[in-house]
Tab-separated table of C-alpha atoms in Angstrom:
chain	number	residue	atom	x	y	z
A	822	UNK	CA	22.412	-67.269	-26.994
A	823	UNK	CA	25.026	-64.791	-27.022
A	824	UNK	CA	23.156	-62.083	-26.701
A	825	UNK	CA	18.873	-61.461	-26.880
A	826	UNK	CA	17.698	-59.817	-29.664
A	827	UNK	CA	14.406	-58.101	-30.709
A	828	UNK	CA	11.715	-59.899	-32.473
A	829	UNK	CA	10.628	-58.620	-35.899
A	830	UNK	CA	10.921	-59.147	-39.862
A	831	UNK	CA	14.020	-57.739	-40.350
A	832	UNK	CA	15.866	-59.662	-37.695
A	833	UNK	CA	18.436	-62.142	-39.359
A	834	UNK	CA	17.630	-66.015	-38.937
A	835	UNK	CA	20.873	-66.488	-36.655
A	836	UNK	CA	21.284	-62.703	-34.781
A	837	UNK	CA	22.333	-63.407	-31.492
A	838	UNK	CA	24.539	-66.281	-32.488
A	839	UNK	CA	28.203	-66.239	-31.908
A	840	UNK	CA	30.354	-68.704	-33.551
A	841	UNK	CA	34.068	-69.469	-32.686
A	842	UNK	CA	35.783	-70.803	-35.975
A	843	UNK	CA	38.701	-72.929	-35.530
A	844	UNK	CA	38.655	-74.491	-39.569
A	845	UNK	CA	40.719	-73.439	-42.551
A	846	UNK	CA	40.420	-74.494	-46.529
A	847	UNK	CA	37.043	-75.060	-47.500
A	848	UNK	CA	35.234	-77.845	-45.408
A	849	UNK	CA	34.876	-75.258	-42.351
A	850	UNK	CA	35.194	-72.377	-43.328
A	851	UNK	CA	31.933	-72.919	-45.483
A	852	UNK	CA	30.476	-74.472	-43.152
A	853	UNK	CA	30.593	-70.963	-41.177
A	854	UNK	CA	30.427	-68.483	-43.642
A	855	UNK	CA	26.774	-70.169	-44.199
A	856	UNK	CA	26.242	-69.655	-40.418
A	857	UNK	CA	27.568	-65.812	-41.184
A	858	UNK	CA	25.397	-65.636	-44.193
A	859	UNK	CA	22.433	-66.272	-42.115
A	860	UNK	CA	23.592	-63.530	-39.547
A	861	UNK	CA	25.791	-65.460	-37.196
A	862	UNK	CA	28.617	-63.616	-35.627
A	863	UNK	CA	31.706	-65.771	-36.687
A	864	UNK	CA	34.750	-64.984	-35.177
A	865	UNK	CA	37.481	-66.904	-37.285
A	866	UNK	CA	40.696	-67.397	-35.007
A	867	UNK	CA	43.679	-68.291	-37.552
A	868	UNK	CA	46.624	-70.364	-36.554
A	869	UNK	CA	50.252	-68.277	-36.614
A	870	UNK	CA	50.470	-69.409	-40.261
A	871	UNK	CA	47.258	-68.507	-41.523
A	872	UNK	CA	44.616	-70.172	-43.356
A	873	UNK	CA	46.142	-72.664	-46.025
A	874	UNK	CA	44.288	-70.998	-48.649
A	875	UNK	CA	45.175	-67.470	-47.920
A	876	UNK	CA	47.993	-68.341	-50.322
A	877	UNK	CA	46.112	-69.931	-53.411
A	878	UNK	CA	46.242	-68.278	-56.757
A	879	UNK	CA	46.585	-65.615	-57.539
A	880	UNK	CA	47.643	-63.669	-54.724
A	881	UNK	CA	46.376	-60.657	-53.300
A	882	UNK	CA	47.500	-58.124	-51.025
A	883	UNK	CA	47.468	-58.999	-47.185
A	884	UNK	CA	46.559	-62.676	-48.816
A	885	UNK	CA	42.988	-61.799	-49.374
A	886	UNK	CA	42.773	-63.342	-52.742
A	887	UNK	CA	39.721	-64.376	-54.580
A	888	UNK	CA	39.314	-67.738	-52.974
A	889	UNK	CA	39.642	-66.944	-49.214
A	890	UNK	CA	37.161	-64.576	-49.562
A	891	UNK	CA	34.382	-66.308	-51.246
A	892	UNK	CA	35.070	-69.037	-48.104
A	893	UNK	CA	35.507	-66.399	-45.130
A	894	UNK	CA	33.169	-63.252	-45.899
A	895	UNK	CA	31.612	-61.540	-43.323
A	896	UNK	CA	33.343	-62.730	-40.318
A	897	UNK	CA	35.991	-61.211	-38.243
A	898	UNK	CA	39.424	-61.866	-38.412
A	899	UNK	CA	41.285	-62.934	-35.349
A	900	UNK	CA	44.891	-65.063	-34.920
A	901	UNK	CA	45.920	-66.898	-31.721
A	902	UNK	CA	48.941	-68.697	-30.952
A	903	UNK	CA	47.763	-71.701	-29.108
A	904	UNK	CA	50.982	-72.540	-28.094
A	905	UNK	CA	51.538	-69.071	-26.543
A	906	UNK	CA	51.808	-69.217	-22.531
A	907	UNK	CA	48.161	-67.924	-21.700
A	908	UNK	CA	46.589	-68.303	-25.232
A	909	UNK	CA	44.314	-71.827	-23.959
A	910	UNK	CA	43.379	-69.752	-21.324
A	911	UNK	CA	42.444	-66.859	-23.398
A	912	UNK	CA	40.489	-68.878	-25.914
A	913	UNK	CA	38.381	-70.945	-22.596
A	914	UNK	CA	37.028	-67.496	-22.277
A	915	UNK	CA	36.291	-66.885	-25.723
A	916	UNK	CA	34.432	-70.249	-25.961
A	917	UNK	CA	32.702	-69.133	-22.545
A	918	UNK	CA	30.870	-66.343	-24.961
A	919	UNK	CA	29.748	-68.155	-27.655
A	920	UNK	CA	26.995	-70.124	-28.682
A	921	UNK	CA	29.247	-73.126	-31.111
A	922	UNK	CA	32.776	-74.109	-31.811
A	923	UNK	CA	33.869	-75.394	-35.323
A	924	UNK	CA	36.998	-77.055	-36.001
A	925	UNK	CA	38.792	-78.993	-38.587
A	926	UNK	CA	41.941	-80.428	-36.686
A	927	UNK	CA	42.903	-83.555	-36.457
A	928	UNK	CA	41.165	-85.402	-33.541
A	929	UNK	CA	43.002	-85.037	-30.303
A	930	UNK	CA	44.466	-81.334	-31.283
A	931	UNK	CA	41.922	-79.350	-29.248
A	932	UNK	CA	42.352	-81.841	-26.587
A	933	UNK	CA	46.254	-80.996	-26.404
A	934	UNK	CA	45.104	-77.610	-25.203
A	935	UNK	CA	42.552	-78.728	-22.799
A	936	UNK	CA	39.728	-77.399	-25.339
A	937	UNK	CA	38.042	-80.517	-26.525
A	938	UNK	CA	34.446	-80.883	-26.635
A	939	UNK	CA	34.165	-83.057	-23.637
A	940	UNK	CA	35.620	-80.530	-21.495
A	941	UNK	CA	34.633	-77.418	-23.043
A	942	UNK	CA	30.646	-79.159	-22.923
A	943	UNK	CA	30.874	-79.729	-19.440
A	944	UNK	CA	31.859	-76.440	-18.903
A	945	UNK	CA	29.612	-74.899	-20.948
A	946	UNK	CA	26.285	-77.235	-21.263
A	947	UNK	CA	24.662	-75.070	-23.853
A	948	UNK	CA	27.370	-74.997	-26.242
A	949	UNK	CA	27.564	-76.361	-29.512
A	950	UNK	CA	30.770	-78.126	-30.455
A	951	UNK	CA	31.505	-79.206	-33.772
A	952	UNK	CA	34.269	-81.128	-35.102
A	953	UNK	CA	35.151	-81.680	-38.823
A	954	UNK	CA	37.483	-84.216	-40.268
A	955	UNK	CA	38.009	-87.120	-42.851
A	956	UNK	CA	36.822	-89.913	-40.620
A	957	UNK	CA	35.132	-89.236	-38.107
A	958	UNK	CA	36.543	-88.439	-34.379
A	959	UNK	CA	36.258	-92.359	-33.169
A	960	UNK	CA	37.423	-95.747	-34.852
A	961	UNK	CA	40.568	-97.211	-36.940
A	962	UNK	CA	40.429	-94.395	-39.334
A	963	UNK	CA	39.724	-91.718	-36.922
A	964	UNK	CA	43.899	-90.036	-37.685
A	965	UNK	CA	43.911	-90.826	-41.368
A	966	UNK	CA	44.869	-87.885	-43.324
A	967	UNK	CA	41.499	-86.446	-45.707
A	968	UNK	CA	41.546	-84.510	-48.369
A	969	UNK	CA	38.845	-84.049	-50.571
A	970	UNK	CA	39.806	-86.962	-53.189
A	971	UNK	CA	40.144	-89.158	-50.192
A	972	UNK	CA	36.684	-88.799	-49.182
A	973	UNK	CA	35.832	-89.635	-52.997
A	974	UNK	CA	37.617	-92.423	-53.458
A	975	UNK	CA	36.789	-93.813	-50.065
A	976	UNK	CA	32.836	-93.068	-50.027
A	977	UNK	CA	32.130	-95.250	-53.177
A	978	UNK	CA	31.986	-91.987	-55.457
A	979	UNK	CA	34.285	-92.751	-57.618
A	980	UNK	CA	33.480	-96.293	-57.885
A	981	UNK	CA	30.059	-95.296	-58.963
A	982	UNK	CA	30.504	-92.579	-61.299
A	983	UNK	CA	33.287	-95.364	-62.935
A	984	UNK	CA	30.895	-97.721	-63.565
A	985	UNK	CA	28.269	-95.581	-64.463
A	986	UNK	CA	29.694	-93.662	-67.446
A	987	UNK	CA	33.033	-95.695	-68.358
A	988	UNK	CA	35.356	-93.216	-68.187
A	989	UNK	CA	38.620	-93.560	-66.887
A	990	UNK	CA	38.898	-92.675	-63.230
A	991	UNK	CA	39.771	-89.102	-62.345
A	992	UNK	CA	38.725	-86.933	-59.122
A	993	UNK	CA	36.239	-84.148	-60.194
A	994	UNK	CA	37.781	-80.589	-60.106
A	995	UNK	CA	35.713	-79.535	-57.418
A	996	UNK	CA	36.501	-80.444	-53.796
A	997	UNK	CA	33.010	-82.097	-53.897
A	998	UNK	CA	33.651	-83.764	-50.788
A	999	UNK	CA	34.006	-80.526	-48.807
A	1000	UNK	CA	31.583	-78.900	-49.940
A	1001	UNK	CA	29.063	-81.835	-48.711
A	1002	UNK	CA	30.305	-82.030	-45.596
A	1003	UNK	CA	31.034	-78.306	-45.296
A	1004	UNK	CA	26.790	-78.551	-45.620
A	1005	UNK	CA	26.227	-81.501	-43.211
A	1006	UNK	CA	28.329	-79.377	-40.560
A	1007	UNK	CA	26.173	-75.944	-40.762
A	1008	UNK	CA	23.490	-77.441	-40.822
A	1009	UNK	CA	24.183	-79.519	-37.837
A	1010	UNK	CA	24.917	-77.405	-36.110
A	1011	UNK	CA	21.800	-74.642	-36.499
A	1012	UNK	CA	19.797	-78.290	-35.529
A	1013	UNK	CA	21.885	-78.411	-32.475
A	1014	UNK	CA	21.288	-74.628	-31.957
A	1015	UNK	CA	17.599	-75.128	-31.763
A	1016	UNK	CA	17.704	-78.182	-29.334
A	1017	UNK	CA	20.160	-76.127	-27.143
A	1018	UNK	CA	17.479	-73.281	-27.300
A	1019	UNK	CA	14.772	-75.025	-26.087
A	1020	UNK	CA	16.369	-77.866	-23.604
A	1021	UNK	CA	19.419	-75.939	-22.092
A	1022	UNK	CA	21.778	-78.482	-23.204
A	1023	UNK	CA	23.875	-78.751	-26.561
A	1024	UNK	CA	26.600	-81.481	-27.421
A	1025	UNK	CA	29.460	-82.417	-29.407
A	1026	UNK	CA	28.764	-82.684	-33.487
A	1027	UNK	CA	31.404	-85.535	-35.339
A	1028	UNK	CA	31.049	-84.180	-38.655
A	1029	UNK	CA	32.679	-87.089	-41.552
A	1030	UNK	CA	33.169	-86.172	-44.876
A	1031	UNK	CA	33.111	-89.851	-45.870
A	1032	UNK	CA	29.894	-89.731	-44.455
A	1033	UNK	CA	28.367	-87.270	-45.333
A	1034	UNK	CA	29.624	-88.280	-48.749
A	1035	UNK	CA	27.493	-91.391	-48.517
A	1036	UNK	CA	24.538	-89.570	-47.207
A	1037	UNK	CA	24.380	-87.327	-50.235
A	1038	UNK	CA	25.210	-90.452	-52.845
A	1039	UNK	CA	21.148	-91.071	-54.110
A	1040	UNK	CA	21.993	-94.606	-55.185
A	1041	UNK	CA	23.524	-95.653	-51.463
A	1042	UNK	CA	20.874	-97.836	-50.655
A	1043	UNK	CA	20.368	-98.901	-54.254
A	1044	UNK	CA	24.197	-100.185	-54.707
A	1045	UNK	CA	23.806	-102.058	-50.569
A	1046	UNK	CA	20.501	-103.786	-52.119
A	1047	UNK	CA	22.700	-105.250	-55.027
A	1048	UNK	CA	22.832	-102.128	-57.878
A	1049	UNK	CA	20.273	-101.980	-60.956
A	1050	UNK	CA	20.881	-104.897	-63.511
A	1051	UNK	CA	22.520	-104.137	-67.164
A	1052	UNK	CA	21.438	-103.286	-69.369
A	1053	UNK	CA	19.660	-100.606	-67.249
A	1054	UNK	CA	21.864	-99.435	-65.049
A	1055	UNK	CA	22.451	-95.473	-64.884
A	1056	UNK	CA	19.344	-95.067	-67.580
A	1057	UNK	CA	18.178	-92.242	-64.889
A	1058	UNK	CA	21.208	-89.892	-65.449
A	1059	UNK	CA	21.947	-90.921	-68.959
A	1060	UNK	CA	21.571	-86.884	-70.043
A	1061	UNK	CA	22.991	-86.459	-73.449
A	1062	UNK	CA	25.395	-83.382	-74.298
A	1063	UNK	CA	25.657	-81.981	-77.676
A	1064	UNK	CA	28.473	-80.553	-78.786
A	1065	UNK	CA	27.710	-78.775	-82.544
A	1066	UNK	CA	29.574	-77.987	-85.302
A	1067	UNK	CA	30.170	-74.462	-84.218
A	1068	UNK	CA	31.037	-75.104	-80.900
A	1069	UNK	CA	27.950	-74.421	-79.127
A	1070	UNK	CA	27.319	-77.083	-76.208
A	1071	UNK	CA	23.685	-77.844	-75.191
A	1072	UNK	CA	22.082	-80.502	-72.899
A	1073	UNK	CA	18.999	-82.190	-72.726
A	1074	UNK	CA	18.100	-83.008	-68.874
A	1075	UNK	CA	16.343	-86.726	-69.304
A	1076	UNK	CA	17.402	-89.555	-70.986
A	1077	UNK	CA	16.293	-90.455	-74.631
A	1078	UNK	CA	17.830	-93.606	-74.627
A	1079	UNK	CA	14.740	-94.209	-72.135
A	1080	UNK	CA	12.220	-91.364	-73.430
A	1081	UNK	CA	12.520	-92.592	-77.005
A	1082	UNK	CA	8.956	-91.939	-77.731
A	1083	UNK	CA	8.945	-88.551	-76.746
A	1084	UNK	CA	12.799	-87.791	-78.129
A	1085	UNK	CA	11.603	-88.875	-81.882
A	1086	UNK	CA	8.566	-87.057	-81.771
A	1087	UNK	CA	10.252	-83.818	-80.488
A	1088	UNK	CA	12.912	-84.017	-83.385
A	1089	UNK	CA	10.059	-85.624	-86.304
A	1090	UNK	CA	11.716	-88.725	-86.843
A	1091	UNK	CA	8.851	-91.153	-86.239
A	1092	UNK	CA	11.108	-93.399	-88.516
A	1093	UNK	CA	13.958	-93.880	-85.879
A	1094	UNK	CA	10.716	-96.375	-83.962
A	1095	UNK	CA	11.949	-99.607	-86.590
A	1096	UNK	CA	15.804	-98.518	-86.771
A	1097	UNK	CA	17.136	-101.341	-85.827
A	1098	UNK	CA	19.746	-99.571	-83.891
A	1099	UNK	CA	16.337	-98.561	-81.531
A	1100	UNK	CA	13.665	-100.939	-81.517
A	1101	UNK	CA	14.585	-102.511	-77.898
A	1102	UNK	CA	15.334	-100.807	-74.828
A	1103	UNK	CA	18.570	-102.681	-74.837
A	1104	UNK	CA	19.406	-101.210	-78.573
A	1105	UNK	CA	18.687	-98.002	-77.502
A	1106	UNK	CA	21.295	-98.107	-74.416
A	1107	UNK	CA	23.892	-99.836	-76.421
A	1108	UNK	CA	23.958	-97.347	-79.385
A	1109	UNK	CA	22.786	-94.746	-77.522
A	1110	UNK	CA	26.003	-92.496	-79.204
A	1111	UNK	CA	24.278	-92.794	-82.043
A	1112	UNK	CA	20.966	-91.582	-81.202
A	1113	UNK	CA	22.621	-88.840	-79.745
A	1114	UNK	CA	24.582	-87.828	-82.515
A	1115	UNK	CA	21.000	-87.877	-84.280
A	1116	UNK	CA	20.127	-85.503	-81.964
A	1117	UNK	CA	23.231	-83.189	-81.972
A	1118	UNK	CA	22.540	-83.136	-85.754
A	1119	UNK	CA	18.914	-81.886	-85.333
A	1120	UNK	CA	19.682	-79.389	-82.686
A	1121	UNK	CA	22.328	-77.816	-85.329
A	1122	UNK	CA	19.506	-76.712	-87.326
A	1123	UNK	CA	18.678	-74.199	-84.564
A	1124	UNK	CA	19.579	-70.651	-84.499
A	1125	UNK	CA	19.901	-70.337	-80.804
A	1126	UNK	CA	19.113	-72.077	-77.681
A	1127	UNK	CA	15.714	-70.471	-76.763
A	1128	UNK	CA	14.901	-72.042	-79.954
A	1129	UNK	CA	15.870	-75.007	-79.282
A	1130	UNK	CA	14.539	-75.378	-76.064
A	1131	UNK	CA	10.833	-74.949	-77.206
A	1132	UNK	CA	10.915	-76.996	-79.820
A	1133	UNK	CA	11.982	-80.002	-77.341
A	1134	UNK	CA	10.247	-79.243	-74.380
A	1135	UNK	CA	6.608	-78.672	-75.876
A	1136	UNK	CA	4.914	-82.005	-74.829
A	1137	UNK	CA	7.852	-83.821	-73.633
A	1138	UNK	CA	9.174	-84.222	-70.038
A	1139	UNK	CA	12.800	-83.390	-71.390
A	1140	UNK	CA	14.180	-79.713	-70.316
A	1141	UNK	CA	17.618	-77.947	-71.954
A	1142	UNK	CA	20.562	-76.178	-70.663
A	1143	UNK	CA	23.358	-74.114	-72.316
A	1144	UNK	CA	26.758	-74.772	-71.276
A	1145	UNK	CA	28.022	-71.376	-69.121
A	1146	UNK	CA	31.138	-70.471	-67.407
A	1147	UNK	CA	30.837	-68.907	-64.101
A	1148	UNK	CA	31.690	-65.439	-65.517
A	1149	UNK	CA	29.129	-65.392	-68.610
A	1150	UNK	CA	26.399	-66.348	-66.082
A	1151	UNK	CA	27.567	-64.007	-63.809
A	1152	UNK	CA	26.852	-61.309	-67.111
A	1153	UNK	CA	23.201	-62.732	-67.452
A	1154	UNK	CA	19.814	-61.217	-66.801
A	1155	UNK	CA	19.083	-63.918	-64.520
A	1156	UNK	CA	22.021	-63.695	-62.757
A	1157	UNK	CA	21.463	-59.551	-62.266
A	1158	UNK	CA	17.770	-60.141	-60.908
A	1159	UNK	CA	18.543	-62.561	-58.490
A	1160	UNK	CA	21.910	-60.670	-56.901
A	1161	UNK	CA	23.797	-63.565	-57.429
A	1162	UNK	CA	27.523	-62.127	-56.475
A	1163	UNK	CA	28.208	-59.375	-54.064
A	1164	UNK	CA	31.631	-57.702	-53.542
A	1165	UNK	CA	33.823	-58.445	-50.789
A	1166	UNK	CA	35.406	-55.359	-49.102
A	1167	UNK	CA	38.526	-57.467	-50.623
A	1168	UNK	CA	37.230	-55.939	-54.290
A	1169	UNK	CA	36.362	-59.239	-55.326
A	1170	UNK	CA	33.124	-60.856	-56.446
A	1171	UNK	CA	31.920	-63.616	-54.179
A	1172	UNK	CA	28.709	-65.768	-54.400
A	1173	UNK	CA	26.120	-63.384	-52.206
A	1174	UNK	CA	24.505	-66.457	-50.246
A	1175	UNK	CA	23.250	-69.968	-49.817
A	1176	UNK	CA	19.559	-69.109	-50.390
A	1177	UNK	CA	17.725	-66.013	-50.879
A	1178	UNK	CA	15.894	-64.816	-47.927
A	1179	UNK	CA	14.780	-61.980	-45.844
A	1180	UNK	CA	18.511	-61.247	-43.380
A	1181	UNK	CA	20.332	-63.808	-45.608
A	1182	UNK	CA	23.573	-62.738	-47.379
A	1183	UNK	CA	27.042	-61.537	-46.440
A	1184	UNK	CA	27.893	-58.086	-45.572
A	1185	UNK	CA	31.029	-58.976	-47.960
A	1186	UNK	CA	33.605	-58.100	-44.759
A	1187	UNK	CA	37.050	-59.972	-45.423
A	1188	UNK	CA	40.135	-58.924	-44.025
A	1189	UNK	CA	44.461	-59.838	-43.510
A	1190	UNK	CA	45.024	-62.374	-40.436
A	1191	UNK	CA	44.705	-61.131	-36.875
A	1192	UNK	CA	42.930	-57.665	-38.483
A	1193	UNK	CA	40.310	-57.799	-35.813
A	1194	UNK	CA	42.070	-58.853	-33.066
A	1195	UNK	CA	41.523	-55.666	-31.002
A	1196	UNK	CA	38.110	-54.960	-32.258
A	1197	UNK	CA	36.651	-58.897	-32.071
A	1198	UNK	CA	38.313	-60.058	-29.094
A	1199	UNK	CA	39.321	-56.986	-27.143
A	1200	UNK	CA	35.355	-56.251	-27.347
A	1201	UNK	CA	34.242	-59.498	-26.653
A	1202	UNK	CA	36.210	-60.006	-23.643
A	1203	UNK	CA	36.031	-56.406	-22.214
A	1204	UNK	CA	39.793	-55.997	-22.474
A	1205	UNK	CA	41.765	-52.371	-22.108
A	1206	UNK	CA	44.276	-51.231	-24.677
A	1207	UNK	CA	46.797	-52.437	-21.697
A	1208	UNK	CA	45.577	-56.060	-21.778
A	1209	UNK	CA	45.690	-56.007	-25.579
A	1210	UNK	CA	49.230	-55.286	-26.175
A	1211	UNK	CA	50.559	-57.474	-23.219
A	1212	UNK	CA	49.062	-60.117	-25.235
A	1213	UNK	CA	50.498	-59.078	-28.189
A	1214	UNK	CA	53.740	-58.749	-26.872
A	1215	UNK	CA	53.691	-62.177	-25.350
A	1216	UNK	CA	52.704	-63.527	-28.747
A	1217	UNK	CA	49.206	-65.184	-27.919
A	1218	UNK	CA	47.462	-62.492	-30.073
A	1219	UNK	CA	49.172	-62.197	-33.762
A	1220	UNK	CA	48.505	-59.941	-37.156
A	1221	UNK	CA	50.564	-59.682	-40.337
């Protein structure tokens, strides 16, 4: 580890972990804010154009906006030029101080600068070397260009949720696939952590988003073994939402189409048993619309939610949910108890942290590229004032 630290309660789960972050967007720079969440020292070292998403809407001054600090907070802010005369060099010893790399390049770029994880692994048998991309490091995909709807439509996710509900294909709005692998990579690499802690040796991590896209896809295994049979395929996520006549949007979590006992006793309609629309499991899946418009019609009757959800959920296995936008659940009681957002030293709100946990959460620090060059790497590395600004000069260390 990068340095020892004392035992006790209020020591963080990864104090005394140093992280060099080499990833930019979302995939990797999740990854390791999680890391820096659970205490990790995460020095983020930003290419001479900064991280892509520095630049999303809307804008912010020194390009800390909204979205690259809910990715990035609490690490510190560093910039290298790799291509600088000296910067490979400078960033061996960097490496040489921590306990993991993570990078999102393209296979082969860390190699260019003789910093791959063969070489850096051999040098340095404890370290933990991750790399993120699309495809995986090895194979005919390995330099295919991923983004996020690649890794959907190339996992089988898409496919699935096509077939599943009918509608006509579109990429979710969320970079799902990301975020999934952005998981799969931290927690990799705390698992590699721990076998590096107790056998003295740690390794290289190929982290896949198509991959991990399969591993988090329930139904894999279902779909290789030949899928479920219509009429009952995708009864187990057929979850009704009711829109009402006043705009109000409720869910039920559970399927009625397959729970019809319990969804007609909930709402008194013992009648619904001999509609002919319902008497057969197949009925009930093919005019399943209608049962629940039957259902939006008997949840208009209720004056709120709350409401709502105890008259359905006494007795049945069914449970309801409002629909919420991020900013009216941020306003909620629940939301309040649990310290759900945090502020970033940016000013803005950012989710607080993956879990909650004794030493888990950010301390919120986000700052402009290169900000803590001096401080981060200057520290790290033991270097004079001198040192500092012959490396600035010769354009290996950057800022804006």
């Amino acid at each position: 580890m990068a340095e020892s630290v004392a035992n006790g309660a209020d020591q963080r789960p990864l104090e005394g972990i140093r992280v060099l972050d080499f990833t930019r967007v979302v995939a990797g720079p999740l990854a390791t804010r999680m890391m820096a969440d659970m205490g990790a020292e995460v020095i983020k070292i930003e290419p001479t154009d900064g991280d892509l998403s520095r630049t999303f809407p809307p804008r912010a001054p020194g390009d800390v906006n909204p979205y690259f600090s809910q990715q990035n907070a609490g690490k510190r802010f560093c910039s290298i030029d790799l291509r600088a005369a000296g910067a490979p060099e400078l960033v061996r010893e960097l490496i040489g101080r921590c306990d993991a790399v993570v990078e999102n390049y393209r296979p082969g770029v860390m190699e260019k600068f003789g910093l791959g994880p063969d070489e850096m692994c051999a040098l340095h048998p404890t370290l933990v070397y991750c790399s993120v991309t699309g495809f995986g490091q090895t194979g005919p995909w390995a330099n295919r260009r991923a983004y996020a709807p690649v890794g959907h439509m190339e996992s089988g996710y898409i496919d699935y949720s096509i077939r599943k509900t009918g509608a006509r294909p579109s990429n979710p709005p969320l970079v799902v696939g990301d975020i999934v692998t952005a998981m799969s990579a931290a927690a990799s690499v705390n698992a590699m952590l721990v076998k590096a802690a107790r056998t003295g040796r740690g390794g290289h991590i190929d982290v896949c988003m198509v991959e991990a896209m399969v591993y988090i896809q329930e139904w894999s295994a279902v779909e290789l073994a030949g899928g479920w049979e219509e009429p009952n395929a995708g009864l187990a996520h057929e979850c009704p939402i009711l829109v009402l006549p006043d705009g109000r949007v409720w869910a039920i979590a559970g399927n009625p189409a397959a729970w019809f006992n319990d969804a007609i006793k909930a709402m008194g309609r013992p009648e619904l048993a001999v509609d002919p629309r319902f008497a057969t499991s197949e009925a009930r899946m093919a005019n399943r619309y209608e049962l629940y418009d039957e259902m939006t019609q008997w949840a208009a009757g209720f004056s709120d939610v709350e409401e709502f959800r105890r008259a359905i959920e006494a007795g049945t296995p069914f449970s309801v949910a409002e629909m919420r936008s991020i900013t009216e659940l941020a306003a909620t009681d629940w939301a309040e108890d649990r310290g759900l957002f945090t502020e970033a030293t940016s000013g803005f709100a950012v989710p607080a942290r993956p879990a909650l946990g004794s030493g888990i959460g950010t301390d919120g620090h986000v700052a402009a590229r290169g900000a803590d060059n001096r401080e981060a790497i200057g520290g790290l590395l033991g270097l004079d004032n001198a040192r500092l600004a012959e490396l600035e000069a010769a354009g290996v260390l950057v800022a804006d």
